[in-house]
Amino acid sequence: MGLSGYAVDAIGREHAYRPIKGDVLFVGRQATYFTPTELTEKLRSHGNVVDPSAIEIDRTTVNRIPGYGQTVTDRSIFRALGVDSVRALDTSPYEGAEIVHNLNEPIPDSLRENADFIVDGSTLDNVFDPAMAVRNLAAMLKPGGRVLMINAWSPRDGSYALCSPAWYFDFFVSNGFADCKTYVCVSAGSRANAYWLDPAFMRTAEARIRVPLLACWWRIPAVLVLAEKAGEPSSPLVSPTQAHYRSEREWGRYLDNLAAIERSTRPHLARSIGHMLLRTRSPRSNGFVWIDGSYNAKPLGRSLDPAVRVVRRLRSAVRSMASAAS
């Protein structure tokens, strides 16, 4: 497991929006690929006060990808932001996890509502029962707590289980979470694009018959989710019904819960590097909004890069000439 730049940027922006305090829990020890200087600069770039003296070099991670030099520990990310209580949960004591529990099984009462912020850096795509795992993560959050999850959405990287963006979003909406930001992050060479699952789409008539879809199958996309638990005491968790099969009664509860998320003022937590990837503007994509390099939401309907528009016009002209010649 490892934390990418997307994860650290999301943590930095979330901390700037609402400071992370209390008890932080990693689900599995996380490898990082940042030097102390790189981590400090990345967190400060989002307006945070950073304590470089709290950053430590990772000397215990097993099977790290080579070539990154002296990188920092996962807990350094939060300790540099002033958070002292940082632990890890894993299915074994592997790499020094303080809490040992198999997330395929229900958590004991001692783990309920014991974390203010949880980081899952590729756990749900590595367990047999991701539904039980996400229920456990939700149950471990204190009221008002937050969970950040980054998991694969492609079979090309050997994932054990794959869950769609709507799968995550529907779970948190159905369980009355105060907010849920859901993104698909797609890398392509030096470019990386972020696409936000628009909550407004989820209440449309189209959402009742079409699953939110992003045309990116030829890439290796990942899903990034930040969900905030409601501040009141938890109710029993429910399993959502997919939109196609949801009853009118279920839709009523779903839309009531969705309204709170639509009112959210939380800034976007993921951004794109470079212009919008061409084929994600496919008519087959629906329900997503492109997030540009400045964390602003832009429509998928057209490219916002003039150079790309020129290329598309040239391609169209070439196709027309070839058709006329034939």
PDB file of N, CA and C in Angstrom, residues 130-201:
ATOM      1  N   PRO A 130     -15.487  -6.080   0.420  1.00  0.00           N
ATOM      2  CA  PRO A 130     -15.367  -4.627   0.571  1.00  0.00           C
ATOM      3  C   PRO A 130     -16.578  -3.988   1.235  1.00  0.00           C
ATOM      4  N   ALA A 131     -17.760  -4.601   1.108  1.00  0.00           N
ATOM      5  CA  ALA A 131     -18.943  -4.031   1.758  1.00  0.00           C
ATOM      6  C   ALA A 131     -18.795  -4.087   3.276  1.00  0.00           C
ATOM      7  N   MET A 132     -18.326  -5.209   3.809  1.00  0.00           N
ATOM      8  CA  MET A 132     -18.082  -5.295   5.239  1.00  0.00           C
ATOM      9  C   MET A 132     -16.982  -4.331   5.657  1.00  0.00           C
ATOM     10  N   ALA A 133     -15.949  -4.209   4.828  1.00  0.00           N
ATOM     11  CA  ALA A 133     -14.834  -3.318   5.158  1.00  0.00           C
ATOM     12  C   ALA A 133     -15.294  -1.867   5.252  1.00  0.00           C
ATOM     13  N   VAL A 134     -16.120  -1.410   4.293  1.00  0.00           N
ATOM     14  CA  VAL A 134     -16.544  -0.015   4.329  1.00  0.00           C
ATOM     15  C   VAL A 134     -17.515   0.218   5.493  1.00  0.00           C
ATOM     16  N   ARG A 135     -18.319  -0.783   5.839  1.00  0.00           N
ATOM     17  CA  ARG A 135     -19.167  -0.651   7.031  1.00  0.00           C
ATOM     18  C   ARG A 135     -18.298  -0.495   8.275  1.00  0.00           C
ATOM     19  N   ASN A 136     -17.224  -1.279   8.341  1.00  0.00           N
ATOM     20  CA  ASN A 136     -16.332  -1.194   9.492  1.00  0.00           C
ATOM     21  C   ASN A 136     -15.670   0.175   9.585  1.00  0.00           C
ATOM     22  N   LEU A 137     -15.223   0.710   8.451  1.00  0.00           N
ATOM     23  CA  LEU A 137     -14.598   2.033   8.466  1.00  0.00           C
ATOM     24  C   LEU A 137     -15.595   3.083   8.955  1.00  0.00           C
ATOM     25  N   ALA A 138     -16.835   3.008   8.466  1.00  0.00           N
ATOM     26  CA  ALA A 138     -17.851   3.966   8.903  1.00  0.00           C
ATOM     27  C   ALA A 138     -18.137   3.836  10.386  1.00  0.00           C
ATOM     28  N   ALA A 139     -18.173   2.597  10.879  1.00  0.00           N
ATOM     29  CA  ALA A 139     -18.457   2.371  12.292  1.00  0.00           C
ATOM     30  C   ALA A 139     -17.309   2.831  13.187  1.00  0.00           C
ATOM     31  N   MET A 140     -16.068   2.809  12.679  1.00  0.00           N
ATOM     32  CA  MET A 140     -14.926   3.248  13.482  1.00  0.00           C
ATOM     33  C   MET A 140     -14.840   4.756  13.613  1.00  0.00           C
ATOM     34  N   LEU A 141     -15.529   5.490  12.736  1.00  0.00           N
ATOM     35  CA  LEU A 141     -15.485   6.946  12.806  1.00  0.00           C
ATOM     36  C   LEU A 141     -16.310   7.479  13.975  1.00  0.00           C
ATOM     37  N   LYS A 142     -15.761   8.457  14.650  1.00  0.00           N
ATOM     38  CA  LYS A 142     -16.535   9.198  15.637  1.00  0.00           C
ATOM     39  C   LYS A 142     -17.533  10.098  14.907  1.00  0.00           C
ATOM     40  N   PRO A 143     -18.608  10.544  15.574  1.00  0.00           N
ATOM     41  CA  PRO A 143     -19.491  11.519  14.938  1.00  0.00           C
ATOM     42  C   PRO A 143     -18.680  12.734  14.479  1.00  0.00           C
ATOM     43  N   GLY A 144     -18.900  13.155  13.247  1.00  0.00           N
ATOM     44  CA  GLY A 144     -18.126  14.254  12.688  1.00  0.00           C
ATOM     45  C   GLY A 144     -16.787  13.836  12.120  1.00  0.00           C
ATOM     46  N   GLY A 145     -16.434  12.552  12.238  1.00  0.00           N
ATOM     47  CA  GLY A 145     -15.160  12.069  11.727  1.00  0.00           C
ATOM     48  C   GLY A 145     -15.170  11.963  10.210  1.00  0.00           C
ATOM     49  N   ARG A 146     -13.966  11.810   9.641  1.00  0.00           N
ATOM     50  CA  ARG A 146     -13.823  11.772   8.183  1.00  0.00           C
ATOM     51  C   ARG A 146     -12.988  10.566   7.764  1.00  0.00           C
ATOM     52  N   VAL A 147     -13.279  10.060   6.575  1.00  0.00           N
ATOM     53  CA  VAL A 147     -12.508   8.955   6.013  1.00  0.00           C
ATOM     54  C   VAL A 147     -12.077   9.335   4.605  1.00  0.00           C
ATOM     55  N   LEU A 148     -10.801   9.100   4.309  1.00  0.00           N
ATOM     56  CA  LEU A 148     -10.246   9.313   2.973  1.00  0.00           C
ATOM     57  C   LEU A 148      -9.866   7.957   2.407  1.00  0.00           C
ATOM     58  N   MET A 149     -10.385   7.632   1.222  1.00  0.00           N
ATOM     59  CA  MET A 149     -10.131   6.335   0.602  1.00  0.00           C
ATOM     60  C   MET A 149      -9.619   6.529  -0.820  1.00  0.00           C
ATOM     61  N   ILE A 150      -8.578   5.786  -1.175  1.00  0.00           N
ATOM     62  CA  ILE A 150      -8.058   5.776  -2.536  1.00  0.00           C
ATOM     63  C   ILE A 150      -7.895   4.319  -2.942  1.00  0.00           C
ATOM     64  N   ASN A 151      -8.705   3.882  -3.917  1.00  0.00           N
ATOM     65  CA  ASN A 151      -8.695   2.481  -4.333  1.00  0.00           C
ATOM     66  C   ASN A 151      -8.773   2.351  -5.849  1.00  0.00           C
ATOM     67  N   ALA A 152      -8.285   1.239  -6.352  1.00  0.00           N
ATOM     68  CA  ALA A 152      -8.254   1.002  -7.797  1.00  0.00           C
ATOM     69  C   ALA A 152      -9.670   0.843  -8.357  1.00  0.00           C
ATOM     70  N   TRP A 153      -9.789   1.207  -9.643  1.00  0.00           N
ATOM     71  CA  TRP A 153     -11.040   0.968 -10.377  1.00  0.00           C
ATOM     72  C   TRP A 153     -10.711   0.386 -11.751  1.00  0.00           C
ATOM     73  N   SER A 154      -9.782  -0.521 -11.776  1.00  0.00           N
ATOM     74  CA  SER A 154      -9.390  -1.180 -13.013  1.00  0.00           C
ATOM     75  C   SER A 154      -8.784  -2.529 -12.688  1.00  0.00           C
ATOM     76  N   PRO A 155      -9.120  -3.568 -13.452  1.00  0.00           N
ATOM     77  CA  PRO A 155      -8.522  -4.887 -13.200  1.00  0.00           C
ATOM     78  C   PRO A 155      -7.093  -4.998 -13.723  1.00  0.00           C
ATOM     79  N   ARG A 156      -6.593  -3.948 -14.364  1.00  0.00           N
ATOM     80  CA  ARG A 156      -5.289  -4.038 -15.010  1.00  0.00           C
ATOM     81  C   ARG A 156      -4.125  -4.040 -14.021  1.00  0.00           C
ATOM     82  N   ASP A 157      -4.360  -3.638 -12.773  1.00  0.00           N
ATOM     83  CA  ASP A 157      -3.253  -3.607 -11.818  1.00  0.00           C
ATOM     84  C   ASP A 157      -3.344  -4.722 -10.772  1.00  0.00           C
ATOM     85  N   GLY A 158      -4.125  -5.750 -11.066  1.00  0.00           N
ATOM     86  CA  GLY A 158      -4.161  -6.923 -10.199  1.00  0.00           C
ATOM     87  C   GLY A 158      -4.993  -6.783  -8.940  1.00  0.00           C
ATOM     88  N   SER A 159      -5.950  -5.867  -8.932  1.00  0.00           N
ATOM     89  CA  SER A 159      -6.774  -5.685  -7.740  1.00  0.00           C
ATOM     90  C   SER A 159      -7.644  -6.910  -7.473  1.00  0.00           C
ATOM     91  N   TYR A 160      -7.934  -7.146  -6.202  1.00  0.00           N
ATOM     92  CA  TYR A 160      -8.731  -8.301  -5.783  1.00  0.00           C
ATOM     93  C   TYR A 160     -10.223  -8.011  -5.900  1.00  0.00           C
ATOM     94  N   ALA A 161     -10.613  -6.763  -5.669  1.00  0.00           N
ATOM     95  CA  ALA A 161     -12.018  -6.357  -5.766  1.00  0.00           C
ATOM     96  C   ALA A 161     -12.062  -4.939  -6.322  1.00  0.00           C
ATOM     97  N   LEU A 162     -13.118  -4.620  -7.057  1.00  0.00           N
ATOM     98  CA  LEU A 162     -13.275  -3.295  -7.650  1.00  0.00           C
ATOM     99  C   LEU A 162     -14.655  -2.758  -7.312  1.00  0.00           C
ATOM    100  N   CYS A 163     -14.701  -1.523  -6.825  1.00  0.00           N
ATOM    101  CA  CYS A 163     -15.977  -0.893  -6.480  1.00  0.00           C
ATOM    102  C   CYS A 163     -16.097   0.418  -7.253  1.00  0.00           C
ATOM    103  N   SER A 164     -17.259   0.650  -7.825  1.00  0.00           N
ATOM    104  CA  SER A 164     -17.467   1.804  -8.684  1.00  0.00           C
ATOM    105  C   SER A 164     -17.595   3.088  -7.857  1.00  0.00           C
ATOM    106  N   PRO A 165     -17.417   4.245  -8.488  1.00  0.00           N
ATOM    107  CA  PRO A 165     -17.628   5.505  -7.762  1.00  0.00           C
ATOM    108  C   PRO A 165     -19.025   5.597  -7.146  1.00  0.00           C
ATOM    109  N   ALA A 166     -20.048   5.162  -7.882  1.00  0.00           N
ATOM    110  CA  ALA A 166     -21.415   5.226  -7.351  1.00  0.00           C
ATOM    111  C   ALA A 166     -21.588   4.306  -6.145  1.00  0.00           C
ATOM    112  N   TRP A 167     -20.860   3.194  -6.100  1.00  0.00           N
ATOM    113  CA  TRP A 167     -20.934   2.265  -4.959  1.00  0.00           C
ATOM    114  C   TRP A 167     -20.543   2.980  -3.681  1.00  0.00           C
ATOM    115  N   TYR A 168     -19.436   3.723  -3.722  1.00  0.00           N
ATOM    116  CA  TYR A 168     -19.007   4.489  -2.545  1.00  0.00           C
ATOM    117  C   TYR A 168     -20.013   5.585  -2.224  1.00  0.00           C
ATOM    118  N   PHE A 169     -20.357   6.362  -3.245  1.00  0.00           N
ATOM    119  CA  PHE A 169     -21.212   7.526  -3.025  1.00  0.00           C
ATOM    120  C   PHE A 169     -22.560   7.113  -2.440  1.00  0.00           C
ATOM    121  N   ASP A 170     -23.174   6.082  -3.010  1.00  0.00           N
ATOM    122  CA  ASP A 170     -24.483   5.648  -2.524  1.00  0.00           C
ATOM    123  C   ASP A 170     -24.423   5.165  -1.083  1.00  0.00           C
ATOM    124  N   PHE A 171     -23.325   4.509  -0.702  1.00  0.00           N
ATOM    125  CA  PHE A 171     -23.211   4.045   0.688  1.00  0.00           C
ATOM    126  C   PHE A 171     -23.243   5.226   1.655  1.00  0.00           C
ATOM    127  N   PHE A 172     -22.475   6.251   1.371  1.00  0.00           N
ATOM    128  CA  PHE A 172     -22.392   7.371   2.311  1.00  0.00           C
ATOM    129  C   PHE A 172     -23.648   8.231   2.284  1.00  0.00           C
ATOM    130  N   VAL A 173     -24.263   8.379   1.107  1.00  0.00           N
ATOM    131  CA  VAL A 173     -25.534   9.103   1.058  1.00  0.00           C
ATOM    132  C   VAL A 173     -26.612   8.332   1.822  1.00  0.00           C
ATOM    133  N   SER A 174     -26.731   7.044   1.565  1.00  0.00           N
ATOM    134  CA  SER A 174     -27.774   6.235   2.202  1.00  0.00           C
ATOM    135  C   SER A 174     -27.626   6.193   3.712  1.00  0.00           C
ATOM    136  N   ASN A 175     -26.410   6.381   4.198  1.00  0.00           N
ATOM    137  CA  ASN A 175     -26.184   6.337   5.640  1.00  0.00           C
ATOM    138  C   ASN A 175     -26.076   7.718   6.275  1.00  0.00           C
ATOM    139  N   GLY A 176     -26.567   8.724   5.570  1.00  0.00           N
ATOM    140  CA  GLY A 176     -26.740  10.042   6.156  1.00  0.00           C
ATOM    141  C   GLY A 176     -25.457  10.785   6.468  1.00  0.00           C
ATOM    142  N   PHE A 177     -24.382  10.504   5.731  1.00  0.00           N
ATOM    143  CA  PHE A 177     -23.148  11.249   5.965  1.00  0.00           C
ATOM    144  C   PHE A 177     -23.352  12.710   5.571  1.00  0.00           C
ATOM    145  N   ALA A 178     -22.659  13.599   6.279  1.00  0.00           N
ATOM    146  CA  ALA A 178     -22.835  15.031   6.061  1.00  0.00           C
ATOM    147  C   ALA A 178     -22.263  15.485   4.737  1.00  0.00           C
ATOM    148  N   ASP A 179     -21.247  14.768   4.239  1.00  0.00           N
ATOM    149  CA  ASP A 179     -20.650  15.144   2.963  1.00  0.00           C
ATOM    150  C   ASP A 179     -19.954  13.940   2.354  1.00  0.00           C
ATOM    151  N   CYS A 180     -19.810  13.966   1.037  1.00  0.00           N
ATOM    152  CA  CYS A 180     -19.075  12.918   0.328  1.00  0.00           C
ATOM    153  C   CYS A 180     -18.580  13.482  -0.994  1.00  0.00           C
ATOM    154  N   LYS A 181     -17.262  13.591  -1.130  1.00  0.00           N
ATOM    155  CA  LYS A 181     -16.629  13.996  -2.379  1.00  0.00           C
ATOM    156  C   LYS A 181     -16.062  12.741  -3.028  1.00  0.00           C
ATOM    157  N   THR A 182     -16.472  12.445  -4.250  1.00  0.00           N
ATOM    158  CA  THR A 182     -16.053  11.231  -4.956  1.00  0.00           C
ATOM    159  C   THR A 182     -15.427  11.606  -6.288  1.00  0.00           C
ATOM    160  N   TYR A 183     -14.211  11.116  -6.535  1.00  0.00           N
ATOM    161  CA  TYR A 183     -13.475  11.450  -7.752  1.00  0.00           C
ATOM    162  C   TYR A 183     -12.963  10.186  -8.429  1.00  0.00           C
ATOM    163  N   VAL A 184     -12.810  10.270  -9.734  1.00  0.00           N
ATOM    164  CA  VAL A 184     -12.037   9.290 -10.485  1.00  0.00           C
ATOM    165  C   VAL A 184     -10.758   9.993 -10.924  1.00  0.00           C
ATOM    166  N   CYS A 185      -9.615   9.410 -10.591  1.00  0.00           N
ATOM    167  CA  CYS A 185      -8.317   9.982 -10.935  1.00  0.00           C
ATOM    168  C   CYS A 185      -7.666   9.091 -11.988  1.00  0.00           C
ATOM    169  N   VAL A 186      -7.317   9.687 -13.121  1.00  0.00           N
ATOM    170  CA  VAL A 186      -6.813   8.939 -14.269  1.00  0.00           C
ATOM    171  C   VAL A 186      -5.450   9.483 -14.667  1.00  0.00           C
ATOM    172  N   SER A 187      -4.444   8.612 -14.696  1.00  0.00           N
ATOM    173  CA  SER A 187      -3.101   9.024 -15.091  1.00  0.00           C
ATOM    174  C   SER A 187      -2.822   8.608 -16.526  1.00  0.00           C
ATOM    175  N   ALA A 188      -2.065   9.459 -17.226  1.00  0.00           N
ATOM    176  CA  ALA A 188      -1.683   9.178 -18.614  1.00  0.00           C
ATOM    177  C   ALA A 188      -0.331   9.828 -18.859  1.00  0.00           C
ATOM    178  N   GLY A 189       0.741   9.086 -18.643  1.00  0.00           N
ATOM    179  CA  GLY A 189       2.077   9.636 -18.799  1.00  0.00           C
ATOM    180  C   GLY A 189       2.319  10.742 -17.789  1.00  0.00           C
ATOM    181  N   SER A 190       2.676  11.933 -18.273  1.00  0.00           N
ATOM    182  CA  SER A 190       2.934  13.058 -17.381  1.00  0.00           C
ATOM    183  C   SER A 190       1.667  13.779 -16.968  1.00  0.00           C
ATOM    184  N   ARG A 191       0.533  13.400 -17.558  1.00  0.00           N
ATOM    185  CA  ARG A 191      -0.732  14.028 -17.226  1.00  0.00           C
ATOM    186  C   ARG A 191      -1.507  13.192 -16.217  1.00  0.00           C
ATOM    187  N   ALA A 192      -2.336  13.872 -15.445  1.00  0.00           N
ATOM    188  CA  ALA A 192      -3.235  13.197 -14.514  1.00  0.00           C
ATOM    189  C   ALA A 192      -4.517  14.006 -14.457  1.00  0.00           C
ATOM    190  N   ASN A 193      -5.615  13.374 -14.712  1.00  0.00           N
ATOM    191  CA  ASN A 193      -6.905  14.060 -14.713  1.00  0.00           C
ATOM    192  C   ASN A 193      -7.762  13.603 -13.550  1.00  0.00           C
ATOM    193  N   ALA A 194      -8.520  14.546 -13.002  1.00  0.00           N
ATOM    194  CA  ALA A 194      -9.451  14.249 -11.909  1.00  0.00           C
ATOM    195  C   ALA A 194     -10.861  14.585 -12.368  1.00  0.00           C
ATOM    196  N   TYR A 195     -11.804  13.698 -12.091  1.00  0.00           N
ATOM    197  CA  TYR A 195     -13.202  13.865 -12.480  1.00  0.00           C
ATOM    198  C   TYR A 195     -14.068  13.645 -11.247  1.00  0.00           C
ATOM    199  N   TRP A 196     -14.947  14.598 -10.991  1.00  0.00           N
ATOM    200  CA  TRP A 196     -15.794  14.602  -9.797  1.00  0.00           C
ATOM    201  C   TRP A 196     -17.167  14.041 -10.140  1.00  0.00           C
ATOM    202  N   LEU A 197     -17.642  13.114  -9.308  1.00  0.00           N
ATOM    203  CA  LEU A 197     -19.006  12.619  -9.445  1.00  0.00           C
ATOM    204  C   LEU A 197     -19.940  13.691  -8.901  1.00  0.00           C
ATOM    205  N   ASP A 198     -20.681  14.325  -9.781  1.00  0.00           N
ATOM    206  CA  ASP A 198     -21.514  15.475  -9.448  1.00  0.00           C
ATOM    207  C   ASP A 198     -22.758  15.022  -8.683  1.00  0.00           C
ATOM    208  N   PRO A 199     -22.919  15.450  -7.414  1.00  0.00           N
ATOM    209  CA  PRO A 199     -24.117  15.053  -6.660  1.00  0.00           C
ATOM    210  C   PRO A 199     -25.413  15.468  -7.341  1.00  0.00           C
ATOM    211  N   ALA A 200     -25.391  16.589  -8.071  1.00  0.00           N
ATOM    212  CA  ALA A 200     -26.618  17.048  -8.740  1.00  0.00           C
ATOM    213  C   ALA A 200     -27.108  16.028  -9.754  1.00  0.00           C
ATOM    214  N   PHE A 201     -26.176  15.321 -10.403  1.00  0.00           N
ATOM    215  CA  PHE A 201     -26.579  14.294 -11.367  1.00  0.00           C
ATOM    216  C   PHE A 201     -27.354  13.181 -10.688  1.00  0.00           C
TER     217      PHE A 201
END
